[in-house]
mmCIF file with all atom_site columns, C-alpha atoms in Angstrom:
data_model
loop_
_atom_site.group_PDB
_atom_site.id
_atom_site.type_symbol
_atom_site.label_atom_id
_atom_site.label_alt_id
_atom_site.label_comp_id
_atom_site.label_asym_id
_atom_site.label_entity_id
_atom_site.label_seq_id
_atom_site.pdbx_PDB_ins_code
_atom_site.Cartn_x
_atom_site.Cartn_y
_atom_site.Cartn_z
_atom_site.occupancy
_atom_site.B_iso_or_equiv
_atom_site.pdbx_formal_charge
_atom_site.auth_seq_id
_atom_site.auth_comp_id
_atom_site.auth_asym_id
_atom_site.auth_atom_id
_atom_site.pdbx_PDB_model_num
ATOM 1   C CA . GLY A 1 1   ? -20.798 68.901 22.652 1.00 0.00 ? 1   GLY A CA 1
ATOM 2   C CA . ILE A 1 2   ? -20.622 65.949 24.963 1.00 0.00 ? 2   ILE A CA 1
ATOM 3   C CA . GLN A 1 3   ? -19.719 66.587 28.604 1.00 0.00 ? 3   GLN A CA 1
ATOM 4   C CA . VAL A 1 4   ? -17.481 64.172 30.493 1.00 0.00 ? 4   VAL A CA 1
ATOM 5   C CA . GLU A 1 5   ? -17.339 64.572 34.264 1.00 0.00 ? 5   GLU A CA 1
ATOM 6   C CA . GLN A 1 6   ? -15.102 62.634 36.586 1.00 0.00 ? 6   GLN A CA 1
ATOM 7   C CA . SER A 1 7   ? -15.313 62.312 40.338 1.00 0.00 ? 7   SER A CA 1
ATOM 8   C CA . PRO A 1 8   ? -13.785 62.744 42.761 1.00 0.00 ? 8   PRO A CA 1
ATOM 9   C CA . PRO A 1 9   ? -11.277 65.295 41.436 1.00 0.00 ? 9   PRO A CA 1
ATOM 10  C CA . ASP A 1 10  ? -8.742  64.295 44.070 1.00 0.00 ? 10  ASP A CA 1
ATOM 11  C CA . LEU A 1 11  ? -8.274  61.163 46.136 1.00 0.00 ? 11  LEU A CA 1
ATOM 12  C CA . ILE A 1 12  ? -5.730  60.412 48.835 1.00 0.00 ? 12  ILE A CA 1
ATOM 13  C CA . LEU A 1 13  ? -5.344  56.834 50.033 1.00 0.00 ? 13  LEU A CA 1
ATOM 14  C CA . GLN A 1 14  ? -3.127  54.761 52.216 1.00 0.00 ? 14  GLN A CA 1
ATOM 15  C CA . GLU A 1 15  ? -1.542  51.734 50.642 1.00 0.00 ? 15  GLU A CA 1
ATOM 16  C CA . GLY A 1 16  ? -3.878  48.755 50.707 1.00 0.00 ? 16  GLY A CA 1
ATOM 17  C CA . ALA A 1 17  ? -7.100  50.741 50.504 1.00 0.00 ? 17  ALA A CA 1
ATOM 18  C CA . ASN A 1 18  ? -9.747  50.290 47.796 1.00 0.00 ? 18  ASN A CA 1
ATOM 19  C CA . SER A 1 19  ? -11.257 53.054 45.696 1.00 0.00 ? 19  SER A CA 1
ATOM 20  C CA . THR A 1 20  ? -13.897 53.738 43.071 1.00 0.00 ? 20  THR A CA 1
ATOM 21  C CA . LEU A 1 21  ? -13.561 56.404 40.399 1.00 0.00 ? 21  LEU A CA 1
ATOM 22  C CA . ARG A 1 22  ? -16.573 57.548 38.422 1.00 0.00 ? 22  ARG A CA 1
ATOM 23  C CA . CYS A 1 23  ? -17.071 58.914 34.918 1.00 0.00 ? 23  CYS A CA 1
ATOM 24  C CA . ASN A 1 24  ? -20.386 60.415 33.788 1.00 0.00 ? 24  ASN A CA 1
ATOM 25  C CA . PHE A 1 25  ? -21.048 61.384 30.194 1.00 0.00 ? 25  PHE A CA 1
ATOM 26  C CA . SER A 1 26  ? -23.905 63.353 28.719 1.00 0.00 ? 26  SER A CA 1
ATOM 27  C CA . ASP A 1 27  ? -24.589 61.491 25.458 1.00 0.00 ? 27  ASP A CA 1
ATOM 28  C CA . SER A 1 28  ? -24.420 58.057 23.864 1.00 0.00 ? 28  SER A CA 1
ATOM 29  C CA . VAL A 1 29  ? -20.910 56.859 23.043 1.00 0.00 ? 29  VAL A CA 1
ATOM 30  C CA . ASN A 1 30  ? -19.327 54.213 20.847 1.00 0.00 ? 30  ASN A CA 1
ATOM 31  C CA . ASN A 1 31  ? -16.057 54.089 22.701 1.00 0.00 ? 31  ASN A CA 1
ATOM 32  C CA . LEU A 1 32  ? -14.932 54.561 26.279 1.00 0.00 ? 32  LEU A CA 1
ATOM 33  C CA . GLN A 1 33  ? -11.394 54.195 27.539 1.00 0.00 ? 33  GLN A CA 1
ATOM 34  C CA . TRP A 1 34  ? -9.702  54.570 30.916 1.00 0.00 ? 34  TRP A CA 1
ATOM 35  C CA . PHE A 1 35  ? -6.127  55.831 31.057 1.00 0.00 ? 35  PHE A CA 1
ATOM 36  C CA . HIS A 1 36  ? -3.572  56.243 33.808 1.00 0.00 ? 36  HIS A CA 1
ATOM 37  C CA . GLN A 1 37  ? -1.193  59.170 33.464 1.00 0.00 ? 37  GLN A CA 1
ATOM 38  C CA . ASN A 1 38  ? 1.812   58.301 35.573 1.00 0.00 ? 38  ASN A CA 1
ATOM 39  C CA . PRO A 1 39  ? 4.041   60.862 37.317 1.00 0.00 ? 39  PRO A CA 1
ATOM 40  C CA . TRP A 1 40  ? 6.302   60.898 34.228 1.00 0.00 ? 40  TRP A CA 1
ATOM 41  C CA . GLY A 1 41  ? 3.404   62.020 32.068 1.00 0.00 ? 41  GLY A CA 1
ATOM 42  C CA . GLN A 1 42  ? 2.834   58.820 30.108 1.00 0.00 ? 42  GLN A CA 1
ATOM 43  C CA . LEU A 1 43  ? -0.748  57.954 29.180 1.00 0.00 ? 43  LEU A CA 1
ATOM 44  C CA . ILE A 1 44  ? -1.179  54.254 29.784 1.00 0.00 ? 44  ILE A CA 1
ATOM 45  C CA . ASN A 1 45  ? -4.165  52.324 28.487 1.00 0.00 ? 45  ASN A CA 1
ATOM 46  C CA . LEU A 1 46  ? -6.089  50.612 31.259 1.00 0.00 ? 46  LEU A CA 1
ATOM 47  C CA . PHE A 1 47  ? -9.363  49.553 29.669 1.00 0.00 ? 47  PHE A CA 1
ATOM 48  C CA . TYR A 1 48  ? -11.274 49.850 26.449 1.00 0.00 ? 48  TYR A CA 1
ATOM 49  C CA . ILE A 1 49  ? -14.796 49.366 27.783 1.00 0.00 ? 49  ILE A CA 1
ATOM 50  C CA . PRO A 1 50  ? -17.779 50.820 25.880 1.00 0.00 ? 50  PRO A CA 1
ATOM 51  C CA . SER A 1 51  ? -20.039 48.493 27.875 1.00 0.00 ? 51  SER A CA 1
ATOM 52  C CA . GLY A 1 52  ? -19.893 45.648 30.366 1.00 0.00 ? 52  GLY A CA 1
ATOM 53  C CA . THR A 1 53  ? -17.247 44.725 32.911 1.00 0.00 ? 53  THR A CA 1
ATOM 54  C CA . LYS A 1 54  ? -13.564 43.912 32.582 1.00 0.00 ? 54  LYS A CA 1
ATOM 55  C CA . GLN A 1 55  ? -10.872 43.029 35.067 1.00 0.00 ? 55  GLN A CA 1
ATOM 56  C CA . ASN A 1 56  ? -7.101  43.240 34.908 1.00 0.00 ? 56  ASN A CA 1
ATOM 57  C CA . GLY A 1 57  ? -5.350  42.258 38.111 1.00 0.00 ? 57  GLY A CA 1
ATOM 58  C CA . ARG A 1 58  ? -6.251  44.686 40.893 1.00 0.00 ? 58  ARG A CA 1
ATOM 59  C CA . LEU A 1 59  ? -8.141  46.935 38.498 1.00 0.00 ? 59  LEU A CA 1
ATOM 60  C CA . SER A 1 60  ? -11.601 46.459 37.102 1.00 0.00 ? 60  SER A CA 1
ATOM 61  C CA . ALA A 1 61  ? -14.039 48.645 35.198 1.00 0.00 ? 61  ALA A CA 1
ATOM 62  C CA . THR A 1 62  ? -17.747 48.662 34.526 1.00 0.00 ? 62  THR A CA 1
ATOM 63  C CA . THR A 1 63  ? -19.609 50.749 31.966 1.00 0.00 ? 63  THR A CA 1
ATOM 64  C CA . VAL A 1 64  ? -23.397 51.061 31.986 1.00 0.00 ? 64  VAL A CA 1
ATOM 65  C CA . ALA A 1 65  ? -23.898 52.692 28.621 1.00 0.00 ? 65  ALA A CA 1
ATOM 66  C CA . THR A 1 66  ? -27.677 53.057 28.965 1.00 0.00 ? 66  THR A CA 1
ATOM 67  C CA . GLU A 1 67  ? -27.186 55.101 32.127 1.00 0.00 ? 67  GLU A CA 1
ATOM 68  C CA . ARG A 1 68  ? -24.142 56.946 30.768 1.00 0.00 ? 68  ARG A CA 1
ATOM 69  C CA . TYR A 1 69  ? -21.550 56.203 33.379 1.00 0.00 ? 69  TYR A CA 1
ATOM 70  C CA . SER A 1 70  ? -18.458 54.131 33.955 1.00 0.00 ? 70  SER A CA 1
ATOM 71  C CA . LEU A 1 71  ? -16.664 53.088 37.135 1.00 0.00 ? 71  LEU A CA 1
ATOM 72  C CA . LEU A 1 72  ? -13.026 52.201 37.690 1.00 0.00 ? 72  LEU A CA 1
ATOM 73  C CA . TYR A 1 73  ? -12.237 50.092 40.761 1.00 0.00 ? 73  TYR A CA 1
ATOM 74  C CA . ILE A 1 74  ? -8.770  49.937 42.262 1.00 0.00 ? 74  ILE A CA 1
ATOM 75  C CA . SER A 1 75  ? -8.276  47.335 44.961 1.00 0.00 ? 75  SER A CA 1
ATOM 76  C CA . SER A 1 76  ? -5.390  47.017 47.401 1.00 0.00 ? 76  SER A CA 1
ATOM 77  C CA . SER A 1 77  ? -3.867  50.248 46.111 1.00 0.00 ? 77  SER A CA 1
ATOM 78  C CA . GLN A 1 78  ? -0.096  50.621 45.822 1.00 0.00 ? 78  GLN A CA 1
ATOM 79  C CA . THR A 1 79  ? 2.105   53.695 45.642 1.00 0.00 ? 79  THR A CA 1
ATOM 80  C CA . THR A 1 80  ? 2.687   52.941 41.973 1.00 0.00 ? 80  THR A CA 1
ATOM 81  C CA . ASP A 1 81  ? -1.020  53.558 41.355 1.00 0.00 ? 81  ASP A CA 1
ATOM 82  C CA . SER A 1 82  ? -0.466  57.268 41.998 1.00 0.00 ? 82  SER A CA 1
ATOM 83  C CA . GLY A 1 83  ? -1.118  59.628 39.119 1.00 0.00 ? 83  GLY A CA 1
ATOM 84  C CA . VAL A 1 84  ? -4.112  60.941 37.225 1.00 0.00 ? 84  VAL A CA 1
ATOM 85  C CA . TYR A 1 85  ? -6.859  58.686 35.907 1.00 0.00 ? 85  TYR A CA 1
ATOM 86  C CA . PHE A 1 86  ? -8.692  59.835 32.808 1.00 0.00 ? 86  PHE A CA 1
ATOM 87  C CA . CYS A 1 87  ? -11.895 58.656 31.266 1.00 0.00 ? 87  CYS A CA 1
ATOM 88  C CA . ALA A 1 88  ? -12.252 59.391 27.536 1.00 0.00 ? 88  ALA A CA 1
ATOM 89  C CA . VAL A 1 89  ? -15.292 58.855 25.334 1.00 0.00 ? 89  VAL A CA 1
ATOM 90  C CA . ALA A 1 90  ? -15.971 58.927 21.613 1.00 0.00 ? 90  ALA A CA 1
ATOM 91  C CA . PRO A 1 91  ? -19.552 60.010 20.939 1.00 0.00 ? 91  PRO A CA 1
ATOM 92  C CA . TYR A 1 92  ? -19.367 59.258 17.222 1.00 0.00 ? 92  TYR A CA 1
ATOM 93  C CA . GLY A 1 93  ? -16.657 56.652 17.219 1.00 0.00 ? 93  GLY A CA 1
ATOM 94  C CA . ASP A 1 94  ? -13.845 58.868 16.040 1.00 0.00 ? 94  ASP A CA 1
ATOM 95  C CA . LYS A 1 95  ? -12.395 61.491 18.325 1.00 0.00 ? 95  LYS A CA 1
ATOM 96  C CA . LEU A 1 96  ? -11.849 60.812 22.004 1.00 0.00 ? 96  LEU A CA 1
ATOM 97  C CA . ILE A 1 97  ? -13.061 63.515 24.395 1.00 0.00 ? 97  ILE A CA 1
ATOM 98  C CA . PHE A 1 98  ? -11.313 63.485 27.754 1.00 0.00 ? 98  PHE A CA 1
ATOM 99  C CA . GLY A 1 99  ? -12.695 64.129 31.192 1.00 0.00 ? 99  GLY A CA 1
ATOM 100 C CA . THR A 1 100 ? -10.879 66.364 33.677 1.00 0.00 ? 100 THR A CA 1
ATOM 101 C CA . GLY A 1 101 ? -9.372  63.427 35.514 1.00 0.00 ? 101 GLY A CA 1
ATOM 102 C CA . THR A 1 102 ? -9.078  62.119 39.073 1.00 0.00 ? 102 THR A CA 1
ATOM 103 C CA . ARG A 1 103 ? -5.741  62.757 40.773 1.00 0.00 ? 103 ARG A CA 1
ATOM 104 C CA . LEU A 1 104 ? -4.853  59.811 43.020 1.00 0.00 ? 104 LEU A CA 1
ATOM 105 C CA . GLN A 1 105 ? -2.120  59.862 45.641 1.00 0.00 ? 105 GLN A CA 1
ATOM 106 C CA . VAL A 1 106 ? -1.296  56.647 47.458 1.00 0.00 ? 106 VAL A CA 1
ATOM 107 C CA . PHE A 1 107 ? 0.899   56.901 50.557 1.00 0.00 ? 107 PHE A CA 1
ATOM 108 C CA . PRO A 1 108 ? 2.814   54.043 52.172 1.00 0.00 ? 108 PRO A CA 1
ATOM 109 C CA . ASP B 2 1   ? 5.365   46.977 17.770 1.00 0.00 ? 1   ASP B CA 1
ATOM 110 C CA . ALA B 2 2   ? 7.191   49.966 19.222 1.00 0.00 ? 2   ALA B CA 1
ATOM 111 C CA . GLY B 2 3   ? 3.996   51.895 19.802 1.00 0.00 ? 3   GLY B CA 1
ATOM 112 C CA . VAL B 2 4   ? 3.392   55.501 18.813 1.00 0.00 ? 4   VAL B CA 1
ATOM 113 C CA . ILE B 2 5   ? 6.704   57.339 18.570 1.00 0.00 ? 5   ILE B CA 1
ATOM 114 C CA . GLN B 2 6   ? 7.017   61.075 19.064 1.00 0.00 ? 6   GLN B CA 1
ATOM 115 C CA . SER B 2 7   ? 10.004  63.343 18.696 1.00 0.00 ? 7   SER B CA 1
ATOM 116 C CA . PRO B 2 8   ? 11.508  65.303 20.205 1.00 0.00 ? 8   PRO B CA 1
ATOM 117 C CA . ARG B 2 9   ? 10.620  64.439 23.805 1.00 0.00 ? 9   ARG B CA 1
ATOM 118 C CA . HIS B 2 10  ? 11.476  67.931 24.960 1.00 0.00 ? 10  HIS B CA 1
ATOM 119 C CA . GLU B 2 11  ? 11.738  71.177 23.033 1.00 0.00 ? 11  GLU B CA 1
ATOM 120 C CA . VAL B 2 12  ? 12.718  74.596 24.318 1.00 0.00 ? 12  VAL B CA 1
ATOM 121 C CA . THR B 2 13  ? 12.501  77.430 21.852 1.00 0.00 ? 13  THR B CA 1
ATOM 122 C CA . GLU B 2 14  ? 12.351  81.190 21.781 1.00 0.00 ? 14  GLU B CA 1
ATOM 123 C CA . MET B 2 15  ? 9.202   83.103 21.036 1.00 0.00 ? 15  MET B CA 1
ATOM 124 C CA . GLY B 2 16  ? 8.795   83.683 17.311 1.00 0.00 ? 16  GLY B CA 1
ATOM 125 C CA . GLN B 2 17  ? 10.660  80.563 16.242 1.00 0.00 ? 17  GLN B CA 1
ATOM 126 C CA . GLU B 2 18  ? 9.142   77.761 14.205 1.00 0.00 ? 18  GLU B CA 1
ATOM 127 C CA . VAL B 2 19  ? 8.567   74.481 16.018 1.00 0.00 ? 19  VAL B CA 1
ATOM 128 C CA . THR B 2 20  ? 7.935   71.109 14.378 1.00 0.00 ? 20  THR B CA 1
ATOM 129 C CA . LEU B 2 21  ? 6.712   68.104 16.324 1.00 0.00 ? 21  LEU B CA 1
ATOM 130 C CA . ARG B 2 22  ? 6.809   64.650 14.774 1.00 0.00 ? 22  ARG B CA 1
ATOM 131 C CA . CYS B 2 23  ? 4.792   61.476 15.155 1.00 0.00 ? 23  CYS B CA 1
ATOM 132 C CA . LYS B 2 24  ? 5.037   57.947 13.830 1.00 0.00 ? 24  LYS B CA 1
ATOM 133 C CA . PRO B 2 25  ? 1.783   56.022 14.410 1.00 0.00 ? 25  PRO B CA 1
ATOM 134 C CA . ILE B 2 26  ? 1.499   52.313 15.053 1.00 0.00 ? 26  ILE B CA 1
ATOM 135 C CA . SER B 2 27  ? 1.904   50.412 11.801 1.00 0.00 ? 27  SER B CA 1
ATOM 136 C CA . GLY B 2 28  ? -1.454  49.606 10.217 1.00 0.00 ? 28  GLY B CA 1
ATOM 137 C CA . HIS B 2 29  ? -3.392  52.217 12.134 1.00 0.00 ? 29  HIS B CA 1
ATOM 138 C CA . ASP B 2 30  ? -5.624  54.409 9.980  1.00 0.00 ? 30  ASP B CA 1
ATOM 139 C CA . TYR B 2 31  ? -6.421  57.167 12.456 1.00 0.00 ? 31  TYR B CA 1
ATOM 140 C CA . LEU B 2 32  ? -3.971  59.676 13.891 1.00 0.00 ? 32  LEU B CA 1
ATOM 141 C CA . PHE B 2 33  ? -4.797  62.276 16.531 1.00 0.00 ? 33  PHE B CA 1
ATOM 142 C CA . TRP B 2 34  ? -2.932  65.302 17.908 1.00 0.00 ? 34  TRP B CA 1
ATOM 143 C CA . TYR B 2 35  ? -3.769  66.410 21.473 1.00 0.00 ? 35  TYR B CA 1
ATOM 144 C CA . ARG B 2 36  ? -2.472  69.197 23.670 1.00 0.00 ? 36  ARG B CA 1
ATOM 145 C CA . GLN B 2 37  ? -2.377  69.034 27.474 1.00 0.00 ? 37  GLN B CA 1
ATOM 146 C CA . THR B 2 38  ? -2.246  72.098 29.711 1.00 0.00 ? 38  THR B CA 1
ATOM 147 C CA . MET B 2 39  ? -3.135  72.665 33.333 1.00 0.00 ? 39  MET B CA 1
ATOM 148 C CA . MET B 2 40  ? -5.869  75.122 32.386 1.00 0.00 ? 40  MET B CA 1
ATOM 149 C CA . ARG B 2 41  ? -7.561  73.210 29.559 1.00 0.00 ? 41  ARG B CA 1
ATOM 150 C CA . GLY B 2 42  ? -6.671  69.587 30.237 1.00 0.00 ? 42  GLY B CA 1
ATOM 151 C CA . LEU B 2 43  ? -6.361  67.236 27.256 1.00 0.00 ? 43  LEU B CA 1
ATOM 152 C CA . GLU B 2 44  ? -7.865  68.775 24.152 1.00 0.00 ? 44  GLU B CA 1
ATOM 153 C CA . LEU B 2 45  ? -8.015  67.398 20.624 1.00 0.00 ? 45  LEU B CA 1
ATOM 154 C CA . LEU B 2 46  ? -6.362  69.630 18.042 1.00 0.00 ? 46  LEU B CA 1
ATOM 155 C CA . ILE B 2 47  ? -6.819  67.666 14.802 1.00 0.00 ? 47  ILE B CA 1
ATOM 156 C CA . TYR B 2 48  ? -7.228  64.132 13.546 1.00 0.00 ? 48  TYR B CA 1
ATOM 157 C CA . PHE B 2 49  ? -6.567  62.294 10.299 1.00 0.00 ? 49  PHE B CA 1
ATOM 158 C CA . ASN B 2 50  ? -8.105  59.226 8.694  1.00 0.00 ? 50  ASN B CA 1
ATOM 159 C CA . ASN B 2 51  ? -6.096  57.544 5.948  1.00 0.00 ? 51  ASN B CA 1
ATOM 160 C CA . ASN B 2 52  ? -3.783  60.579 5.872  1.00 0.00 ? 52  ASN B CA 1
ATOM 161 C CA . VAL B 2 53  ? -6.658  63.006 5.270  1.00 0.00 ? 53  VAL B CA 1
ATOM 162 C CA . PRO B 2 54  ? -7.481  65.682 7.869  1.00 0.00 ? 54  PRO B CA 1
ATOM 163 C CA . ILE B 2 55  ? -11.025 65.044 9.095  1.00 0.00 ? 55  ILE B CA 1
ATOM 164 C CA . ASP B 2 56  ? -11.552 67.569 11.880 1.00 0.00 ? 56  ASP B CA 1
ATOM 165 C CA . ASP B 2 57  ? -9.247  70.472 12.645 1.00 0.00 ? 57  ASP B CA 1
ATOM 166 C CA . SER B 2 58  ? -11.740 72.467 14.695 1.00 0.00 ? 58  SER B CA 1
ATOM 167 C CA . GLY B 2 59  ? -9.501  72.206 17.740 1.00 0.00 ? 59  GLY B CA 1
ATOM 168 C CA . MET B 2 60  ? -6.521  73.907 16.131 1.00 0.00 ? 60  MET B CA 1
ATOM 169 C CA . PRO B 2 61  ? -6.225  77.115 18.132 1.00 0.00 ? 61  PRO B CA 1
ATOM 170 C CA . GLU B 2 62  ? -5.256  79.501 15.326 1.00 0.00 ? 62  GLU B CA 1
ATOM 171 C CA . ASP B 2 63  ? -3.556  79.842 11.984 1.00 0.00 ? 63  ASP B CA 1
ATOM 172 C CA . ARG B 2 64  ? -0.145  79.593 13.557 1.00 0.00 ? 64  ARG B CA 1
ATOM 173 C CA . PHE B 2 65  ? -0.801  75.876 13.950 1.00 0.00 ? 65  PHE B CA 1
ATOM 174 C CA . SER B 2 66  ? -0.716  73.468 11.021 1.00 0.00 ? 66  SER B CA 1
ATOM 175 C CA . ALA B 2 67  ? -0.576  69.679 10.724 1.00 0.00 ? 67  ALA B CA 1
ATOM 176 C CA . LYS B 2 68  ? 0.257   67.346 7.879  1.00 0.00 ? 68  LYS B CA 1
ATOM 177 C CA . MET B 2 69  ? 0.298   63.639 7.252  1.00 0.00 ? 69  MET B CA 1
ATOM 178 C CA . PRO B 2 70  ? 2.226   63.020 4.039  1.00 0.00 ? 70  PRO B CA 1
ATOM 179 C CA . ASN B 2 71  ? 2.037   59.243 4.401  1.00 0.00 ? 71  ASN B CA 1
ATOM 180 C CA . ALA B 2 72  ? 0.638   56.537 6.661  1.00 0.00 ? 72  ALA B CA 1
ATOM 181 C CA . SER B 2 73  ? 3.714   56.408 8.874  1.00 0.00 ? 73  SER B CA 1
ATOM 182 C CA . PHE B 2 74  ? 4.450   60.059 9.583  1.00 0.00 ? 74  PHE B CA 1
ATOM 183 C CA . SER B 2 75  ? 2.749   63.244 10.749 1.00 0.00 ? 75  SER B CA 1
ATOM 184 C CA . THR B 2 76  ? 3.944   66.678 11.796 1.00 0.00 ? 76  THR B CA 1
ATOM 185 C CA . LEU B 2 77  ? 2.454   69.455 13.886 1.00 0.00 ? 77  LEU B CA 1
ATOM 186 C CA . LYS B 2 78  ? 4.000   72.833 13.184 1.00 0.00 ? 78  LYS B CA 1
ATOM 187 C CA . ILE B 2 79  ? 3.724   76.076 15.112 1.00 0.00 ? 79  ILE B CA 1
ATOM 188 C CA . GLN B 2 80  ? 4.919   79.202 13.362 1.00 0.00 ? 80  GLN B CA 1
ATOM 189 C CA . PRO B 2 81  ? 5.566   81.608 14.986 1.00 0.00 ? 81  PRO B CA 1
ATOM 190 C CA . SER B 2 82  ? 5.563   80.085 18.459 1.00 0.00 ? 82  SER B CA 1
ATOM 191 C CA . GLU B 2 83  ? 4.351   82.018 21.520 1.00 0.00 ? 83  GLU B CA 1
ATOM 192 C CA . PRO B 2 84  ? 4.827   81.394 25.268 1.00 0.00 ? 84  PRO B CA 1
ATOM 193 C CA . ARG B 2 85  ? 1.146   80.384 25.597 1.00 0.00 ? 85  ARG B CA 1
ATOM 194 C CA . ASP B 2 86  ? 1.852   77.436 23.288 1.00 0.00 ? 86  ASP B CA 1
ATOM 195 C CA . SER B 2 87  ? 3.885   75.835 26.062 1.00 0.00 ? 87  SER B CA 1
ATOM 196 C CA . ALA B 2 88  ? 2.257   72.487 26.782 1.00 0.00 ? 88  ALA B CA 1
ATOM 197 C CA . VAL B 2 89  ? 2.658   68.760 26.334 1.00 0.00 ? 89  VAL B CA 1
ATOM 198 C CA . TYR B 2 90  ? 1.627   67.637 22.857 1.00 0.00 ? 90  TYR B CA 1
ATOM 199 C CA . PHE B 2 91  ? 0.490   64.045 22.415 1.00 0.00 ? 91  PHE B CA 1
ATOM 200 C CA . CYS B 2 92  ? 0.020   62.013 19.288 1.00 0.00 ? 92  CYS B CA 1
ATOM 201 C CA . ALA B 2 93  ? -2.272  58.963 19.276 1.00 0.00 ? 93  ALA B CA 1
ATOM 202 C CA . SER B 2 94  ? -3.335  56.374 16.737 1.00 0.00 ? 94  SER B CA 1
ATOM 203 C CA . ARG B 2 95  ? -5.927  53.651 16.356 1.00 0.00 ? 95  ARG B CA 1
ATOM 204 C CA . GLY B 2 96  ? -6.931  51.084 13.787 1.00 0.00 ? 96  GLY B CA 1
ATOM 205 C CA . ASN B 2 97  ? -9.893  51.201 11.467 1.00 0.00 ? 97  ASN B CA 1
ATOM 206 C CA . ARG B 2 98  ? -11.552 48.177 12.988 1.00 0.00 ? 98  ARG B CA 1
ATOM 207 C CA . GLY B 2 99  ? -10.651 48.626 16.626 1.00 0.00 ? 99  GLY B CA 1
ATOM 208 C CA . TRP B 2 100 ? -11.719 51.654 18.591 1.00 0.00 ? 100 TRP B CA 1
ATOM 209 C CA . GLU B 2 101 ? -8.914  51.612 21.151 1.00 0.00 ? 101 GLU B CA 1
ATOM 210 C CA . ALA B 2 102 ? -6.483  54.505 20.829 1.00 0.00 ? 102 ALA B CA 1
ATOM 211 C CA . PHE B 2 103 ? -2.840  54.398 21.903 1.00 0.00 ? 103 PHE B CA 1
ATOM 212 C CA . PHE B 2 104 ? -0.768  57.410 22.843 1.00 0.00 ? 104 PHE B CA 1
ATOM 213 C CA . GLY B 2 105 ? 2.846   58.362 22.338 1.00 0.00 ? 105 GLY B CA 1
ATOM 214 C CA . GLN B 2 106 ? 5.014   59.599 25.182 1.00 0.00 ? 106 GLN B CA 1
ATOM 215 C CA . GLY B 2 107 ? 4.385   63.237 24.299 1.00 0.00 ? 107 GLY B CA 1
ATOM 216 C CA . THR B 2 108 ? 6.543   66.240 23.495 1.00 0.00 ? 108 THR B CA 1
ATOM 217 C CA . ARG B 2 109 ? 6.979   68.803 26.233 1.00 0.00 ? 109 ARG B CA 1
ATOM 218 C CA . LEU B 2 110 ? 7.219   72.189 24.527 1.00 0.00 ? 110 LEU B CA 1
ATOM 219 C CA . THR B 2 111 ? 8.477   75.265 26.335 1.00 0.00 ? 111 THR B CA 1
ATOM 220 C CA . VAL B 2 112 ? 8.422   78.615 24.536 1.00 0.00 ? 112 VAL B CA 1
ATOM 221 C CA . VAL B 2 113 ? 10.425  81.319 26.300 1.00 0.00 ? 113 VAL B CA 1
#
């Protein structure tokens, strides 16, 4: 089956710093989503981005489907950005397969 | 829309007991997914439905697990009998037939003692 790898596994930042999270996948996909799992365990939709670039406030994402990777950019990080960031892909359009996540800790 | 609604939010039960988790998908969504999250295995898909029909249950760990979707607005995941290794957070998600974006419920944290 498809492999979804995220890097780095852990990231520690000071408030105000910028960061880039990466998601590599081993096969063509019809769907790619980024989620933030907050410290209370909720999975929050960040982006639905099978290709191209999107921005939402301090967050932006780029997916290069032909090269099988996606990047999530967080600028001017805040403590509320802490949590785990997941990339999930759907190789055949139906079921989402999750990566192992990047755990982000932002300190004041 | 209230989003995907799961109940209960927390469940503590004794080994051997039957456990039923419930999910109400977003109105109009045709796909419903059940996921399990553990530290060891991360987020793994157990089963998913399209138009109330189970499409892929290859992720269901064993016969103790069963899932049903009797109508478009309700699904259950049942574990009978439950075991301590079933302790995890169980998520339900749904998405529409035309849009690929999936939305998750708040999860049910199951503890089997």
